[in-house]
Coordinates of C-alpha atoms in Angstrom, one line a residue:
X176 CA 20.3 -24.8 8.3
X177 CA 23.1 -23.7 10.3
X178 CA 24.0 -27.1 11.8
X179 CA 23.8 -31.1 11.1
X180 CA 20.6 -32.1 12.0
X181 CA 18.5 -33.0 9.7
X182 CA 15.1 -31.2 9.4
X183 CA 11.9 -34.0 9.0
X184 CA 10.8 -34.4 5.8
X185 CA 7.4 -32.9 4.8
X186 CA 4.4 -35.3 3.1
X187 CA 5.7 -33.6 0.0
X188 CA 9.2 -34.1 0.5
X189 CA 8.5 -37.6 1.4
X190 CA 6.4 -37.7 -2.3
X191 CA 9.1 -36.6 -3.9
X192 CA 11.7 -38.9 -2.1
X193 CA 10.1 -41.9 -3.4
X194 CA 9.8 -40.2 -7.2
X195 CA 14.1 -40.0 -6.8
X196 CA 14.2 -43.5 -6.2
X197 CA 11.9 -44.9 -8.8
X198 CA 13.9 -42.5 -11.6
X199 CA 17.0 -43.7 -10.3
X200 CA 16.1 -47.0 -10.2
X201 CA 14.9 -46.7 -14.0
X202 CA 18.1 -44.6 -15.3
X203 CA 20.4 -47.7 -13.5
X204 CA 18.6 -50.0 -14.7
X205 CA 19.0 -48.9 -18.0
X206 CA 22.8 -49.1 -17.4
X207 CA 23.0 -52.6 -16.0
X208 CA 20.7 -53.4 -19.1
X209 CA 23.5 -52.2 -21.2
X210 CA 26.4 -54.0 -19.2
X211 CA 24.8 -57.2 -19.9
X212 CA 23.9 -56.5 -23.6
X213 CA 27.7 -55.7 -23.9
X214 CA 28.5 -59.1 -22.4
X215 CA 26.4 -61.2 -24.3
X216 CA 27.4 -59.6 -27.6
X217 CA 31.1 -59.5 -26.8
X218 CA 33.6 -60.1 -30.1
X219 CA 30.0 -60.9 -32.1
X220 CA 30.1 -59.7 -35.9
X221 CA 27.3 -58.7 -38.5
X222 CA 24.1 -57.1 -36.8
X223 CA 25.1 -58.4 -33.4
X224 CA 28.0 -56.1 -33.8
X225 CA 25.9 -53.3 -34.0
X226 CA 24.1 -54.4 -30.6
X227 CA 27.7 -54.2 -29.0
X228 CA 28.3 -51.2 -30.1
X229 CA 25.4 -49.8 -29.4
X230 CA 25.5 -51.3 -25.8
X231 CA 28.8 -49.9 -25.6
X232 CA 28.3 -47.0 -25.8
X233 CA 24.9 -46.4 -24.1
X234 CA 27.1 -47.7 -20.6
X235 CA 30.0 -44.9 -21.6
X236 CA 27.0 -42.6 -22.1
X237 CA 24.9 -43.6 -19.1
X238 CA 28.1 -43.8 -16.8
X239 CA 29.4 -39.8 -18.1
X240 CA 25.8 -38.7 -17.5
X241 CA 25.4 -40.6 -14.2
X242 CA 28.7 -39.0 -12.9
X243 CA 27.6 -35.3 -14.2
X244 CA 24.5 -35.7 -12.4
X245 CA 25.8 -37.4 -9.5
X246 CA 28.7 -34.5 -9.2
X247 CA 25.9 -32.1 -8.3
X248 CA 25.3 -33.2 -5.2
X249 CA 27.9 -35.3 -4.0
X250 CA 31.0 -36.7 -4.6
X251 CA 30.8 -40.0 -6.8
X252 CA 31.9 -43.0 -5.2
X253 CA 33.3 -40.8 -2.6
X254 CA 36.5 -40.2 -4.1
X255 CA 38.0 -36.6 -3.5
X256 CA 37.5 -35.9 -7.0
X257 CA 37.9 -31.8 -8.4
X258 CA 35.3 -30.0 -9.1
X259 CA 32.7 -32.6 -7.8
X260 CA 29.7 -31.8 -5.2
X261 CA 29.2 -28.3 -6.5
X262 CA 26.1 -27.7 -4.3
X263 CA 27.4 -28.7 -0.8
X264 CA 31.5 -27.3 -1.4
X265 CA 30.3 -24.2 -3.9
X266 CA 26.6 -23.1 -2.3
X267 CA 28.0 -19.9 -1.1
X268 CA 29.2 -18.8 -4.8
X269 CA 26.4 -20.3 -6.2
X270 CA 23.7 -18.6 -4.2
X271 CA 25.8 -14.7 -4.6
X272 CA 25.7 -16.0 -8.8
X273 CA 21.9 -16.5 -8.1
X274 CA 21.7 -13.1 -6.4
X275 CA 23.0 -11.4 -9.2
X276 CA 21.0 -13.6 -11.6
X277 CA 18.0 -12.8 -9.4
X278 CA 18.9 -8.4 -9.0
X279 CA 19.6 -8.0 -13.0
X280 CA 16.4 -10.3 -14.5
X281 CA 13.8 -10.4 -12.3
X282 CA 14.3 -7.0 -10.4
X283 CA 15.2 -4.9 -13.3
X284 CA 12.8 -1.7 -13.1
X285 CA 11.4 -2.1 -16.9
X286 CA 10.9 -6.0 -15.8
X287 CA 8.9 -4.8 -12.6
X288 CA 6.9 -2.1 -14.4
X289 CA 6.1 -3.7 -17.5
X290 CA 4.7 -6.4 -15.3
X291 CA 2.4 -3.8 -12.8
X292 CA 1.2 -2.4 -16.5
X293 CA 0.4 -6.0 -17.4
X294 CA -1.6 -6.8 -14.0
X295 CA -3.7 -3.9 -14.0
X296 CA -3.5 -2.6 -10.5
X297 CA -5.6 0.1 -10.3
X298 CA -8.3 -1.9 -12.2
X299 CA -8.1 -4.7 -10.1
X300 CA -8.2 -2.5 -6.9
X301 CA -11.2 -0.9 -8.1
X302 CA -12.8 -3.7 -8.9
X303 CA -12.2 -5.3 -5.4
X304 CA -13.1 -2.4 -3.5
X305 CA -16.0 -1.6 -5.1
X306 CA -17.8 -4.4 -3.2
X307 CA -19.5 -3.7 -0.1
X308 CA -18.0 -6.5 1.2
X309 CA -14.4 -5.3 0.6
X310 CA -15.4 -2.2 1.3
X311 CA -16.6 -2.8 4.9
X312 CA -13.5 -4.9 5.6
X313 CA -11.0 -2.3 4.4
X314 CA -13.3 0.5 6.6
X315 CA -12.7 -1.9 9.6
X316 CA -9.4 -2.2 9.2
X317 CA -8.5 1.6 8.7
X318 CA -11.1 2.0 11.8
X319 CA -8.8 -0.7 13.8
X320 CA -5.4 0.8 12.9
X321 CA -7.2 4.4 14.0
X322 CA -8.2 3.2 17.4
X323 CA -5.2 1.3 18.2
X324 CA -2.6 4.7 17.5
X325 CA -5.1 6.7 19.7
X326 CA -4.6 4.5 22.4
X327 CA -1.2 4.4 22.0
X328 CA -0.8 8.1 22.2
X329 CA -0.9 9.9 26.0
X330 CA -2.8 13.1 25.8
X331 CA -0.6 15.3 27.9
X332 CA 2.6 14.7 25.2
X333 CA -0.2 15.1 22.3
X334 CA -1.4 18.5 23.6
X335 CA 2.6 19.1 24.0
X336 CA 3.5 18.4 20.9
X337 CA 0.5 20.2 19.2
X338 CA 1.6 23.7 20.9
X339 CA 5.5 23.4 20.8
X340 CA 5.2 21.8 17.1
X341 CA 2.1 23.5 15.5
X342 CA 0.6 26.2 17.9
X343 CA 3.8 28.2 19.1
X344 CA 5.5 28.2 15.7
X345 CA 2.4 28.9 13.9
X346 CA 2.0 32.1 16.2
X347 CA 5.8 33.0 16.6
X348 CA 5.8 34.7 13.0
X349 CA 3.7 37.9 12.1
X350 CA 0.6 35.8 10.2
X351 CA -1.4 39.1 9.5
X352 CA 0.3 39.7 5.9
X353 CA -0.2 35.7 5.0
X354 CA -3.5 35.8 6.0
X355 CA -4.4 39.2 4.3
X356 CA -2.9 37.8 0.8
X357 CA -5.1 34.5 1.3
X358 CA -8.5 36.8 2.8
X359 CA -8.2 38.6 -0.8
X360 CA -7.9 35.7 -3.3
X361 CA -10.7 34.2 -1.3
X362 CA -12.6 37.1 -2.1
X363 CA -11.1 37.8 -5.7
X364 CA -11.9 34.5 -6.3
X365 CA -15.3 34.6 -4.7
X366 CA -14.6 30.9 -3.1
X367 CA -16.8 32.4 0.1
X368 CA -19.8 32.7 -1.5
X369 CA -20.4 29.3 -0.9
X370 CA -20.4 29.6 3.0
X371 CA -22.4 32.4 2.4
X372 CA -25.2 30.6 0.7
X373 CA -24.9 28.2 3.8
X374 CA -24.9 30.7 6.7
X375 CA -27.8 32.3 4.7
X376 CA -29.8 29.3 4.3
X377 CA -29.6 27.8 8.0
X378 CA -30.4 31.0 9.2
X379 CA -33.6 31.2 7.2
X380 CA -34.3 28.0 8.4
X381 CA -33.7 28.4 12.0
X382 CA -36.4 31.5 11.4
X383 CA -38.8 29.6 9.9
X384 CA -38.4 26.6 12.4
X385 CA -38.2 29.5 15.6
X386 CA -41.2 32.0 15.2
X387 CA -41.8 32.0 19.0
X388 CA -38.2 32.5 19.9
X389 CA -38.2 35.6 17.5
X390 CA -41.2 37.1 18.6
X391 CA -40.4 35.9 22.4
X392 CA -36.9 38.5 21.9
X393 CA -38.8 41.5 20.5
X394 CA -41.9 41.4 23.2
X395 CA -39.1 41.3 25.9
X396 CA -37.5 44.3 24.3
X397 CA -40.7 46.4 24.1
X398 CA -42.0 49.0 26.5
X399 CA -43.8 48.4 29.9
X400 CA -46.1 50.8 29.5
X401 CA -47.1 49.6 25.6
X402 CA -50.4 47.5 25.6
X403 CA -50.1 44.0 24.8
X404 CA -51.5 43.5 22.0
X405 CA -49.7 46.2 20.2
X406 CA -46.3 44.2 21.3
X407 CA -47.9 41.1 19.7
X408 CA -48.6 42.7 16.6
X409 CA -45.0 44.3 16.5
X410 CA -43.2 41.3 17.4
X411 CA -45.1 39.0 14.5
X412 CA -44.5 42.3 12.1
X413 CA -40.7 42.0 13.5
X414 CA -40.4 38.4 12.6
X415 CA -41.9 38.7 9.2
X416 CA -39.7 41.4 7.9
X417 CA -36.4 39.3 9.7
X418 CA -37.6 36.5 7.3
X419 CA -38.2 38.1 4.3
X420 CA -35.0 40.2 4.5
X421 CA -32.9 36.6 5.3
X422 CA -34.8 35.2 2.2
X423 CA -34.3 38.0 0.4
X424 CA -30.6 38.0 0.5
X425 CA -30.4 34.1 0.2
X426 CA -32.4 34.8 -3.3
X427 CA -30.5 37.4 -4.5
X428 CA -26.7 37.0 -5.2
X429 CA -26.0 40.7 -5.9
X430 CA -28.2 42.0 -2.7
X431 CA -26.4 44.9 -1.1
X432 CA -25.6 42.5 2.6
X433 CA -23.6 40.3 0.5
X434 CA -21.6 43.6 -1.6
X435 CA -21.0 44.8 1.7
X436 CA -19.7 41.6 3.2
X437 CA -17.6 41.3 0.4
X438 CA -16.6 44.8 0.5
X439 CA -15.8 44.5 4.3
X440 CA -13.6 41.3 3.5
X441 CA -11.3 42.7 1.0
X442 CA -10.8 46.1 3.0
X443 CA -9.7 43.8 5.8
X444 CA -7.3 41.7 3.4
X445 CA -5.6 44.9 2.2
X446 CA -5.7 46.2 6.2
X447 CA -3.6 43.0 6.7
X448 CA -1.3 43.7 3.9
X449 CA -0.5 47.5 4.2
X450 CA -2.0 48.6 7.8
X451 CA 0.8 48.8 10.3
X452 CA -1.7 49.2 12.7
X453 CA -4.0 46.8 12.2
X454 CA -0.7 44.6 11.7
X455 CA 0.2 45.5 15.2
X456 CA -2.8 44.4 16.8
X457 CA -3.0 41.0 15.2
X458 CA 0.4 40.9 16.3
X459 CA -0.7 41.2 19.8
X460 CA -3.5 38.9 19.7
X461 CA -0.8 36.4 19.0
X462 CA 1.3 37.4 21.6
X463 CA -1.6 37.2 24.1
X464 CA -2.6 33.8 23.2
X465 CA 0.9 32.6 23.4
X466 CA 1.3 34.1 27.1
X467 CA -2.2 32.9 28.3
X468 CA -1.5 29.6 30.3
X469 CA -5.1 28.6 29.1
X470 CA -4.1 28.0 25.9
X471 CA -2.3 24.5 26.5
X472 CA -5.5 23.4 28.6
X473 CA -7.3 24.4 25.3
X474 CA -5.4 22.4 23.4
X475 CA -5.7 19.4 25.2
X476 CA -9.5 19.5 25.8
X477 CA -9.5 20.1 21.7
X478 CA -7.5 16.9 21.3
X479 CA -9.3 14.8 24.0
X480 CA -12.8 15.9 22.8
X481 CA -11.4 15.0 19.1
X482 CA -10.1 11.2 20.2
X483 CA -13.2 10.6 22.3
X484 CA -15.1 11.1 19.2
X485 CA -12.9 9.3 16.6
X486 CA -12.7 6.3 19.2
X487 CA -16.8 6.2 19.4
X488 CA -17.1 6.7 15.8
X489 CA -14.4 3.6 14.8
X490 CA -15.9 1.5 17.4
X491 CA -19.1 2.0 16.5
X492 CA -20.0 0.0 12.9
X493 CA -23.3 1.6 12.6
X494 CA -21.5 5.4 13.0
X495 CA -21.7 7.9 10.6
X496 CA -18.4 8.4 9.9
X497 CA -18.2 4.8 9.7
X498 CA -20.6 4.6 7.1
X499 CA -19.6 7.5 5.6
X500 CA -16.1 5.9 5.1
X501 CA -17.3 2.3 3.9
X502 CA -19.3 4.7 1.0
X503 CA -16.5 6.6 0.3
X504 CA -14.1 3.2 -0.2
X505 CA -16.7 1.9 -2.4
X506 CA -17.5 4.8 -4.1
X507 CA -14.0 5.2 -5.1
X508 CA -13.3 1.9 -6.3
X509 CA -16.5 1.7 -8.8
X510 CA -15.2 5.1 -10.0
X511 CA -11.3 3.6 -10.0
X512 CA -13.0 0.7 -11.5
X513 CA -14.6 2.8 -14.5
X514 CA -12.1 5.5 -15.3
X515 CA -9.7 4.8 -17.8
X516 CA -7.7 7.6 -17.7
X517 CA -7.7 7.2 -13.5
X518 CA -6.1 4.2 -14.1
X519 CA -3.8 5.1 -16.5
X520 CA -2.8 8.2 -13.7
X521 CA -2.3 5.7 -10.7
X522 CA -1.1 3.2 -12.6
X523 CA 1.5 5.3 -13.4
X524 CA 2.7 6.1 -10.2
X525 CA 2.3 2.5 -8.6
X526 CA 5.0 1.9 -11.7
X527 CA 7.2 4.9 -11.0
X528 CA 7.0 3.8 -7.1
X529 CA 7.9 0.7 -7.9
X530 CA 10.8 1.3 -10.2
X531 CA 12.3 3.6 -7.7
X532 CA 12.1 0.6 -5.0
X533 CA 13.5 -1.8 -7.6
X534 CA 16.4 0.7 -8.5
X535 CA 17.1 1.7 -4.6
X536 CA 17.2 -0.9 -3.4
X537 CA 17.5 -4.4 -5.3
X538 CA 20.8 -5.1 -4.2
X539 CA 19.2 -5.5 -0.4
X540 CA 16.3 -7.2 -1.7
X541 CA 18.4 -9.8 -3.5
X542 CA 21.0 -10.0 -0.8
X543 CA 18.6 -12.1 1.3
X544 CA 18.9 -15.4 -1.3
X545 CA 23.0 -15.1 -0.8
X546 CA 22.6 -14.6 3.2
X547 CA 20.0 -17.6 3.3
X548 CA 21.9 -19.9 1.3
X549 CA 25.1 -19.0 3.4
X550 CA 23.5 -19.9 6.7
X551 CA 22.1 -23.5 5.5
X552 CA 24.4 -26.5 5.9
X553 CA 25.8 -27.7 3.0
X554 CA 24.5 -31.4 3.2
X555 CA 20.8 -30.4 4.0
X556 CA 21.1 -27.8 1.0
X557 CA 22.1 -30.9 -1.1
X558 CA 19.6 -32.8 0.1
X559 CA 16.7 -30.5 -0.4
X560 CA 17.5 -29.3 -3.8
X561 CA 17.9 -33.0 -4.8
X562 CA 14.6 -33.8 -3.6
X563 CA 12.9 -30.6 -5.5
X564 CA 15.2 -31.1 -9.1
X565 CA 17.1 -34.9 -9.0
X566 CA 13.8 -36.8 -11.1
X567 CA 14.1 -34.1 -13.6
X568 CA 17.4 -34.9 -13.4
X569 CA 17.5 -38.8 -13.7
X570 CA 16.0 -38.2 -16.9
X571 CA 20.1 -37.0 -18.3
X572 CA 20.9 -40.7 -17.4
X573 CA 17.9 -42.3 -19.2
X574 CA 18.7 -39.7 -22.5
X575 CA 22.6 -40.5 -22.1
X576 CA 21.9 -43.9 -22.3
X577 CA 19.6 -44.1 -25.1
X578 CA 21.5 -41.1 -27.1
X579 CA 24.9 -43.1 -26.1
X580 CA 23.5 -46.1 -27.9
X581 CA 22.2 -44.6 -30.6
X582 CA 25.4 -42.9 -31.8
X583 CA 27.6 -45.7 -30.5
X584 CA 25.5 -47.6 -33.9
X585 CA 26.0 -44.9 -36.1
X586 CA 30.1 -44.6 -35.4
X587 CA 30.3 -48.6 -35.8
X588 CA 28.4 -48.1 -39.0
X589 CA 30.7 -45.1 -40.2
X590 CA 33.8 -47.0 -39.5
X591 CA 32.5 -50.3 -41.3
X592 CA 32.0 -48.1 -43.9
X593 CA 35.5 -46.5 -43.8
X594 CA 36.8 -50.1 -44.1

């Protein structure tokens, strides 16, 4: 609160407002008890004496209490008295001391990690996203944030910034050794087969599907002056053979099309490598898409084709990549869900994440209690916390009273005693 005013009081407030007075009520109450107890048994001997004493000392109790408490948030009796109405004259210190109380307990990185490894993040995540439910809603809102960056973007400073950032740069260097030394651990490594197999298969598949297409290309191809039939029989012989030979080498990993392939891709990886002239003329390919003004108008059309279809494909729910992400979500999570040591891994780095936030930057974190407390007024700050903490506190009074009587009897017996 940064001026006088004070803010309305909530239904809660107002709750605890009338709390505050019934306690205080009670814990005075108690005290004027004792003032009259103290009266009545004035210069009174045998048990009676014990009364006064007790009475006695349950006011000086009640009254040392009443003042402590009372010192909190104001000043007693409104006399200029030191050290009294901490929270309104001392609120600054007080909220930097609960800054640092706040920064070293509470924000201490083993404090903040031992409590992620007690919550179970990772499990819990799983767990959540595992429902179809969850799943769909997190898919919509990675959809929504998607859509709303693409329309945020223009397309002319995206195609710009795709060939001055990634294009130009990427073709500025010589790429021909790079690519060679990647071209042969591909084929060292034999991680092309696998697009092999593919190419192989749809082609055998687009023959099967595409017998008059085939035979349609070889009768075209065939003489004028052959008869037709023979062309028929030719064309259907053609086909066959095309389809065996396309299932032969999808059958057989060692047939000689795929040694040769093989043996074609490694020569040009070591071309790449050693061959200054093959080296040149990859050089100039480069160099010739660089120069060719078509190539920022390809760009662009790449990236407007891409956002046209990542827009359709958020928008719609019932896409495919939609539904492919909302699976992939869920499939996650039950796996997330599951795996132990998965959770263990991530689990580790939410931790190690979170420590390193703690540790950078705690001192910010915790600098917003001393900032917020500095800009309230010290009055309302008074007021507030004496709403939220002042019952709790009446009870002081009530025990210094009762206490205060209890040992005012036990110093009148002692001293009976001692004469």
């Amino acid at each position: 609160m940064t001026d006088s005013v004070r803010a309305p009081l909530s239904d809660a407030d107002r709750a605890r407002r009338s709390a505050l007075r019934r306690m205080k009520g009670v814990a005075t109450g108690l005290l004027g008890l004792a003032a009259v107890g103290y009266a009545l048994t004035l210069h009174q001997v045998g048990w009676v004496g014990y009364a006064n004493a007790a009475f006695e000392a349950a006011m000086v109790g009640a009254a040392a209490d009443w003042f402590a408490v009372t010192a909190l948030f104001r000043r007693p009796l409104g006399l200029p008295i030191p050290h009294t109405a901490l929270i309104p004259t001392r609120k600054d210190a007080l909220g930097r001391t609960l800054q640092d109380f706040v920064a070293t307990n509470f924000l201490a990185p083993d404090v903040v990690r031992g409590r992620i490894a007690a919550v179970g993040v990772a499990r819990r995540t799983g767990t959540w996203l595992s429902d179809t439910g969850h799943a769909e809603r997190v898919g919509a809102e990675i959809s929504g944030v998607a859509r709303g960056l693409l329309q945020i973007v223009q397309d002319d400073r995206v195609a710009a910034l795709l060939e001055q950032v990634v294009l130009r740069p990427m073709l500025a260097r010589p790429w021909a050794p790079a690519g060679g030394r990647l071209l042969e651990h591909i084929v060292a490594d034999r991680a092309h087969h696998k697009l092999v197999d593919l190419v192989v298969a749809e082609v055998q598949e687009w023959l099967e599907r595409h017998e008059d297409v085939v035979t349609a290309l070889v009768r075209d191809r065939a003489p004028a002056w052959t008869p037709a039939w023979v062309d028929e029989r030719v064309s259907k012989r053609a086909y066959q053979e095309v389809l065996r030979w396309a299932g032969d080498v999808r059958a057989d990993p060692r047939h000689r099309v795929r040694l040769a392939l093989d043996d074609v891709l490694m020569s040009l990886a070591k071309d790449l490598q050693s061959d200054p002239v093959m080296q040149e003329r990859a050089m100039e390919l480069q160099q010739r898409i660089l120069e060719n003004p078509g190539a920022r108008d390809a760009v662009e059309a790449l990236w407007t084709t891409v956002r046209g279809v990542i827009e359709d494909a958020t928008r719609d729910e019932n896409s495919d990549l939609r539904r492919r992400l909302v699976a992939g979500i869920a499939s996650f999570g039950a796996r997330l869900a599951a795996d132990d040591e998965l959770q263990g891994t991530i689990d580790g780095y939410v931790q190690d994440a979170a420590g390193h936030l703690v540790t950078s930057y705690r001192d910010e974190v915790a600098t917003v209690i001393s900032e917020t407390i500095q800009r309230w007024d010290g009055e309302e700050a008074s007021r507030r916390i004496e709403l939220l903490a002042g019952r709790d506190l009446q009870f002081i009074r009530i025990n210094g009273t009762v206490v205060g009587g209890l040992v005012g009897i036990l110093i009148h017996a002692l001293t009976l005693l001692a004469a």
